[in-house]
Short mmCIF file of C-alpha atoms and ligand atoms in Angstrom, two decimals:
data_model
loop_
_atom_site.label_atom_id
_atom_site.label_comp_id
_atom_site.label_asym_id
_atom_site.label_seq_id
_atom_site.Cartn_x
_atom_site.Cartn_y
_atom_site.Cartn_z
CA MET A 1 0.00 0.00 0.00
CA THR A 2 1.53 3.34 -0.99
CA PRO A 3 0.87 6.45 1.09
CA VAL A 4 -0.72 8.16 -1.90
CA ALA A 5 -3.14 5.30 -2.44
CA THR A 6 -3.91 5.31 1.28
CA MET A 7 -4.64 9.01 1.31
CA GLU A 8 -6.72 8.97 -1.85
CA LYS A 9 -9.05 6.37 -0.43
CA GLN A 10 -9.10 7.66 3.12
CA GLU A 11 -12.46 8.88 4.37
CA LEU A 12 -12.19 12.01 6.53
CA LEU A 13 -13.39 12.51 10.09
CA SER A 14 -16.63 14.36 10.76
CA VAL A 15 -14.72 16.82 12.97
CA HIS A 16 -12.09 19.52 12.54
CA ASP A 17 -10.61 19.26 16.06
CA LEU A 18 -10.48 16.78 18.93
CA ILE A 19 -11.31 18.80 22.03
CA ALA A 20 -13.66 16.43 23.84
CA ASP A 21 -14.40 12.71 23.47
CA GLN A 22 -17.95 13.62 22.53
CA ASP A 23 -16.68 15.36 19.36
CA LEU A 24 -15.97 12.04 17.64
CA THR A 25 -18.73 9.79 16.36
CA ALA A 26 -18.36 6.02 16.74
CA HIS A 27 -17.69 5.97 13.00
CA ASP A 28 -14.85 8.49 13.44
CA VAL A 29 -13.31 6.26 16.09
CA ARG A 30 -13.57 3.28 13.73
CA LEU A 31 -11.75 5.26 11.02
CA ILE A 32 -9.01 6.17 13.49
CA PHE A 33 -8.66 2.58 14.75
CA ASP A 34 -8.64 1.09 11.24
CA LEU A 35 -5.96 3.51 10.08
CA ALA A 36 -3.99 3.08 13.33
CA GLY A 37 -4.04 -0.68 12.81
CA ARG A 38 -2.68 -0.30 9.26
CA MET A 39 -0.04 2.16 10.45
CA LYS A 40 1.03 -0.14 13.27
CA ALA A 41 1.36 -3.05 10.83
CA SER A 42 3.16 -1.06 8.16
CA PRO A 43 4.66 2.20 9.47
CA ALA A 44 7.01 2.61 6.49
CA SER A 45 4.02 2.98 4.16
CA TYR A 46 3.21 6.26 5.92
CA SER A 47 6.74 7.68 6.18
CA GLN A 48 5.85 10.68 3.98
CA ALA A 49 2.14 10.93 4.78
CA LEU A 50 2.57 14.32 6.51
CA ALA A 51 5.68 15.47 4.64
CA GLY A 52 6.36 19.15 5.24
CA LYS A 53 3.62 19.52 7.88
CA GLN A 54 4.36 21.32 11.13
CA LEU A 55 2.77 20.65 14.53
CA ALA A 56 2.96 23.02 17.52
CA MET A 57 2.76 21.24 20.89
CA ILE A 58 1.77 23.45 23.83
CA PHE A 59 2.35 21.90 27.27
CA GLU A 60 1.43 23.62 30.55
CA LYS A 61 1.96 20.32 32.39
CA PRO A 62 4.70 17.66 32.27
CA SER A 63 4.48 14.73 29.86
CA LEU A 64 6.45 11.69 28.76
CA ARG A 65 4.07 9.61 26.64
CA THR A 66 2.00 12.35 25.03
CA ARG A 67 4.92 14.57 24.10
CA VAL A 68 7.08 11.74 22.75
CA THR A 69 4.30 10.00 20.84
CA PHE A 70 3.11 13.16 19.12
CA GLU A 71 6.67 14.19 18.24
CA VAL A 72 7.73 10.72 17.08
CA GLY A 73 4.40 10.42 15.26
CA MET A 74 4.99 13.59 13.25
CA THR A 75 8.63 12.76 12.47
CA SER A 76 7.74 9.22 11.38
CA MET A 77 5.25 10.64 8.86
CA GLY A 78 7.77 13.11 7.39
CA GLY A 79 6.54 16.08 9.41
CA HIS A 80 7.97 18.08 12.28
CA ALA A 81 6.83 18.96 15.80
CA ILE A 82 7.75 22.02 17.87
CA TYR A 83 7.55 21.76 21.68
CA LEU A 84 6.32 24.93 23.41
CA ASP A 85 6.94 24.85 27.15
CA HIS A 86 4.05 26.72 28.73
CA SER A 87 4.61 25.58 32.31
CA LYS A 88 5.65 29.17 33.02
CA PRO A 89 4.14 31.45 31.88
CA ARG A 90 0.95 29.49 31.34
CA LEU A 91 -0.99 29.82 28.13
CA GLY A 92 -2.75 33.19 28.05
CA GLU A 93 -0.41 34.90 30.54
CA ARG A 94 2.19 36.37 28.15
CA GLU A 95 -0.38 37.13 25.48
CA SER A 96 -4.00 36.19 24.95
CA ILE A 97 -4.90 32.65 23.91
CA LYS A 98 -6.62 34.20 20.92
CA ASP A 99 -3.33 35.79 19.77
CA VAL A 100 -1.36 32.58 20.35
CA ALA A 101 -3.87 30.72 18.16
CA ARG A 102 -3.90 33.40 15.45
CA ASN A 103 -0.08 33.46 15.28
CA LEU A 104 0.32 29.69 15.18
CA ASP A 105 -2.35 29.60 12.49
CA ARG A 106 0.04 31.47 10.15
CA TRP A 107 3.01 29.10 10.63
CA VAL A 108 1.93 25.56 11.44
CA ASP A 109 -0.62 22.98 10.32
CA GLY A 110 -1.92 21.77 13.67
CA ILE A 111 -1.83 22.39 17.43
CA VAL A 112 -1.71 19.89 20.27
CA ALA A 113 -2.31 21.38 23.71
CA ARG A 114 -2.11 20.12 27.31
CA THR A 115 -3.58 22.70 29.66
CA PHE A 116 -5.03 22.98 33.13
CA ALA A 117 -8.27 24.73 32.13
CA HIS A 118 -10.29 22.81 29.55
CA GLN A 119 -11.56 26.16 28.28
CA ALA A 120 -8.03 27.07 27.16
CA VAL A 121 -8.08 24.30 24.52
CA VAL A 122 -11.62 25.30 23.51
CA GLU A 123 -10.42 28.89 23.06
CA LEU A 124 -7.42 27.81 20.96
CA ALA A 125 -9.75 25.90 18.64
CA GLU A 126 -12.20 28.78 18.42
CA ASN A 127 -9.42 31.07 17.21
CA ALA A 128 -7.47 28.77 14.89
CA SER A 129 -8.36 27.55 11.42
CA ILE A 130 -5.94 24.62 11.80
CA PRO A 131 -6.90 21.46 13.75
CA VAL A 132 -6.49 21.54 17.55
CA VAL A 133 -6.09 18.36 19.62
CA ASN A 134 -6.62 18.08 23.37
CA ALA A 135 -3.52 16.43 24.86
CA LEU A 136 -5.11 16.39 28.37
CA THR A 137 -6.93 19.00 30.37
CA ASP A 138 -8.20 18.94 33.95
CA LEU A 139 -11.49 17.66 32.50
CA LEU A 140 -10.64 15.16 29.74
CA HIS A 141 -7.91 13.07 28.11
CA PRO A 142 -9.46 11.92 24.83
CA CYS A 143 -6.22 10.71 23.17
CA GLN A 144 -5.68 8.43 26.15
CA ALA A 145 -9.13 6.88 25.77
CA LEU A 146 -8.44 6.26 22.07
CA GLY A 147 -5.24 4.39 22.98
CA ASP A 148 -7.05 2.48 25.72
CA PHE A 149 -9.94 1.23 23.60
CA PHE A 150 -7.63 0.45 20.67
CA THR A 151 -5.65 -1.72 23.12
CA LEU A 152 -8.83 -3.40 24.40
CA GLN A 153 -9.94 -4.09 20.84
CA GLU A 154 -6.55 -5.66 20.03
CA LYS A 155 -6.80 -7.85 23.13
CA PHE A 156 -10.45 -8.92 22.93
CA GLY A 157 -11.21 -8.49 19.21
CA LYS A 158 -14.28 -6.39 20.03
CA LEU A 159 -15.47 -3.58 22.28
CA LYS A 160 -19.24 -4.00 22.39
CA GLY A 161 -20.19 -6.03 25.44
CA LEU A 162 -16.88 -5.55 27.29
CA THR A 163 -16.89 -4.17 30.83
CA VAL A 164 -14.05 -2.04 32.24
CA ALA A 165 -13.82 -1.08 35.92
CA PHE A 166 -12.05 2.18 36.73
CA ILE A 167 -10.90 2.25 40.37
CA GLY A 168 -9.78 5.43 42.15
CA ASP A 169 -10.28 9.10 41.37
CA GLY A 170 -13.12 10.26 39.11
CA ASN A 171 -10.66 12.35 37.08
CA ASN A 172 -9.92 13.39 33.47
CA VAL A 173 -8.86 9.86 32.44
CA CYS A 174 -11.97 8.39 34.09
CA HIS A 175 -14.19 10.94 32.27
CA SER A 176 -12.73 10.12 28.87
CA LEU A 177 -12.89 6.38 29.54
CA MET A 178 -16.63 6.69 30.31
CA LEU A 179 -17.43 8.92 27.33
CA THR A 180 -15.46 6.96 24.74
CA GLY A 181 -16.48 3.59 26.19
CA ALA A 182 -20.14 4.54 26.11
CA LYS A 183 -19.84 5.62 22.48
CA LEU A 184 -18.26 2.29 21.53
CA GLY A 185 -20.74 0.11 23.42
CA ALA A 186 -18.48 -0.86 26.33
CA THR A 187 -19.81 -0.75 29.89
CA VAL A 188 -17.70 1.35 32.27
CA ARG A 189 -17.95 0.88 36.02
CA VAL A 190 -16.34 3.45 38.31
CA ALA A 191 -15.50 2.93 41.99
CA THR A 192 -14.41 6.02 43.94
CA PRO A 193 -14.34 7.23 47.54
CA SER A 194 -17.14 9.58 48.53
CA GLY A 195 -16.49 13.09 47.20
CA PHE A 196 -14.23 11.88 44.36
CA GLU A 197 -16.90 10.73 41.93
CA PRO A 198 -16.67 11.72 38.27
CA LYS A 199 -18.55 14.91 37.36
CA THR A 200 -22.32 14.39 37.28
CA GLU A 201 -22.64 16.12 33.92
CA ILE A 202 -20.12 13.73 32.34
CA VAL A 203 -21.73 10.69 33.97
CA GLU A 204 -25.10 11.75 32.57
CA GLN A 205 -23.77 12.33 29.06
CA ALA A 206 -21.92 9.01 29.09
CA ALA A 207 -24.92 7.13 30.51
CA ALA A 208 -27.19 8.49 27.78
CA MET A 209 -24.73 7.41 25.07
CA ALA A 210 -24.17 4.04 26.72
CA HIS A 211 -27.92 3.41 26.81
CA VAL A 212 -28.22 4.00 23.05
CA ASN A 213 -25.30 1.64 22.44
CA GLY A 214 -26.48 -1.22 24.65
CA ALA A 215 -23.99 -0.50 27.45
CA LYS A 216 -24.04 1.06 30.92
CA ILE A 217 -22.23 3.52 33.15
CA GLU A 218 -22.29 2.27 36.73
CA LEU A 219 -20.98 4.00 39.86
CA PHE A 220 -19.76 2.01 42.88
CA ARG A 221 -18.24 2.69 46.27
CA GLU A 222 -16.71 -0.78 46.76
CA PRO A 223 -13.83 -1.76 44.45
CA LEU A 224 -14.53 -5.46 45.04
CA GLU A 225 -18.09 -5.07 43.77
CA ALA A 226 -17.04 -2.97 40.78
CA VAL A 227 -14.44 -5.43 39.48
CA ALA A 228 -16.48 -8.65 39.69
CA GLY A 229 -16.47 -10.31 36.27
CA VAL A 230 -14.98 -7.39 34.31
CA GLN A 231 -12.59 -7.83 31.37
CA ALA A 232 -10.29 -4.98 32.48
CA VAL A 233 -9.42 -3.16 35.71
CA TYR A 234 -8.11 0.38 35.15
CA THR A 235 -6.57 2.81 37.59
CA ASP A 236 -4.76 6.16 37.56
CA VAL A 237 -2.87 8.32 40.07
CA TRP A 238 -4.78 9.50 43.13
CA ALA A 239 -3.57 13.11 42.76
CA SER A 240 -3.49 14.40 39.19
CA MET A 241 -1.15 17.08 37.88
CA GLY A 242 -2.10 20.29 39.66
CA GLN A 243 -3.42 18.45 42.75
CA GLU A 244 -0.02 17.64 44.26
CA PHE A 245 -0.81 19.87 47.26
CA ALA A 246 -3.52 17.37 48.29
CA ALA A 247 -1.47 14.23 47.61
CA HIS A 248 -0.85 13.35 51.26
CA LEU A 249 -4.50 13.56 52.27
CA ARG A 250 -5.49 11.61 49.18
CA THR A 251 -3.15 8.68 49.97
CA GLN A 252 -5.19 8.11 53.12
CA VAL A 253 -8.61 8.46 51.51
CA PHE A 254 -7.71 6.28 48.51
CA ALA A 255 -5.81 3.51 50.35
CA PRO A 256 -8.75 1.04 50.08
CA TYR A 257 -8.77 1.65 46.31
CA GLN A 258 -5.29 0.24 45.64
CA VAL A 259 -5.29 -2.34 42.83
CA THR A 260 -3.73 -5.42 44.39
CA ASP A 261 -3.38 -9.10 43.47
CA ASN A 262 -6.37 -9.72 45.69
CA LEU A 263 -8.54 -7.27 43.72
CA MET A 264 -7.36 -8.74 40.40
CA ARG A 265 -8.17 -12.26 41.64
CA ALA A 266 -11.64 -11.06 42.61
CA ALA A 267 -12.11 -9.65 39.11
CA GLY A 268 -11.45 -12.98 37.39
CA PRO A 269 -8.65 -15.17 36.05
CA GLU A 270 -8.58 -13.54 32.60
CA THR A 271 -9.03 -9.91 33.69
CA ILE A 272 -6.34 -7.56 32.40
CA PHE A 273 -4.86 -4.51 34.12
CA LEU A 274 -4.67 -1.06 32.51
CA HIS A 275 -3.11 2.24 33.64
CA CYS A 276 -2.61 5.41 31.59
CA LEU A 277 0.76 6.02 33.33
CA PRO A 278 2.64 7.63 34.97
CA ALA A 279 2.04 5.17 37.83
CA HIS A 280 2.76 5.79 41.46
CA ARG A 281 3.81 2.24 42.28
CA GLY A 282 2.84 1.23 45.79
CA GLN A 283 -0.04 3.73 45.81
CA GLU A 284 -2.84 3.12 43.29
CA VAL A 285 -1.25 -0.14 42.11
CA THR A 286 1.21 -2.64 43.53
CA ASP A 287 4.40 -3.62 41.72
CA ALA A 288 3.09 -7.17 41.57
CA VAL A 289 0.03 -6.14 39.53
CA ILE A 290 1.63 -3.62 37.18
CA ASP A 291 4.53 -5.99 36.47
CA SER A 292 2.30 -9.05 36.07
CA SER A 293 1.44 -10.83 32.83
CA ARG A 294 -2.09 -9.38 33.15
CA SER A 295 -0.74 -5.86 32.77
CA LEU A 296 -1.03 -4.23 29.33
CA VAL A 297 0.22 -0.83 30.39
CA TYR A 298 3.11 -0.68 27.91
CA ASP A 299 0.87 -1.81 25.07
CA GLN A 300 -1.41 1.08 25.98
CA ALA A 301 1.57 3.45 25.92
CA GLU A 302 2.74 2.09 22.56
CA ASN A 303 -0.73 2.38 21.09
CA ARG A 304 -0.89 6.08 21.93
CA LEU A 305 1.63 6.46 19.10
CA HIS A 306 -0.43 4.56 16.54
CA VAL A 307 -3.83 6.11 17.31
CA GLN A 308 -2.39 9.63 17.47
CA LYS A 309 -0.57 9.17 14.15
CA ALA A 310 -3.88 8.13 12.62
CA LEU A 311 -5.65 11.06 14.26
CA LEU A 312 -3.03 13.56 13.04
CA LEU A 313 -3.13 12.22 9.50
CA LEU A 314 -6.92 12.29 9.38
CA LEU A 315 -7.09 15.83 10.79
CA MET A 316 -4.07 17.39 9.06
CA GLN A 317 -4.00 15.87 5.60
CA SER A 318 -6.54 18.36 4.29
CA HIS A 319 -4.80 21.40 5.85
N1 LIG B 1 -0.68 8.93 29.85
C1 LIG B 1 -0.12 10.12 29.55
O1 LIG B 1 -0.75 11.00 28.96
O2 LIG B 1 1.18 10.23 29.92
P1 LIG B 1 2.03 11.59 29.94
O3 LIG B 1 1.47 12.45 31.03
O4 LIG B 1 3.45 11.14 30.23
O5 LIG B 1 1.91 12.25 28.61
N1 LIG B 2 -5.04 11.99 35.78
C1 LIG B 2 -3.64 12.17 35.44
C2 LIG B 2 -3.35 11.60 34.10
C3 LIG B 2 -1.93 11.72 33.62
C4 LIG B 2 -1.74 11.17 32.24
C5 LIG B 2 -3.29 13.66 35.51
O1 LIG B 2 -4.10 14.47 35.03
O2 LIG B 2 -2.24 13.99 36.03
#
């Protein structure tokens, strides 16, 4: 398959940007997964797919996986990525977000942004004619959910009818897991301590989508109840980036939510373990679980590369 042939035949996404999981239709996700699968199998066929294209990557928060996979993804398709450290000053402090977007619009072909405020990524997209991709905000992490469900599909050969249990904090990763899972017909259970539930508005949106797709969104207090019979147990850090000040208190509140061998045994003999990473080993997950043969965490990390390459190509090829 030549890149030209691939691009000629390639159907485009229904969206211009990826700001929130809800932006993509189930069909869009299928297009991304199909292309990601072909790219994973034959990366050399796409080595010039984004030749000459430039990507600006704005990061207010640290990153290993997201930064490296977007940069490697662009380079491996013949393009180039520019890292913009916005940890200090944050986006919008040196000049308005509108002006940042309007300047970048004149030089580059796409923007990836990791910000604290979700509204900052919304504002970038509102003021740019080029595609904007959410690389994590306090609210959502849609690229992560794409990598996660691509990994689940690889493992189980389907997504409809699967059940994933997210254990811990009802955070950005949990929100995207619910929204993307619901869209794809996977049931997502969430077990959190009181006061750390996912946002009601997101739960309601996900539940409505899940209902249409023959799946459910279910909230639990007890991890043991949430994991019974599920295909995958998922966890994330107890204090997300920006919440470090509350990390000590959270280690006490979340202690009963640690993913241990005992919890994995209660889930079932075939249940796999997922984590977006970075992991705080010994907190939300034990070494024994994350290093076990049930753990697919590095497959998830690898698949971020493939799904994001597909996403970039689908969004940027027409710009
Ligand atoms: N999972 C994830 O987004 O990792 P980084 O924070 O290292 O990018
Ligand atoms: N919930 C975590 C995810 C990191 C990829 C955070 O926001 O820090």
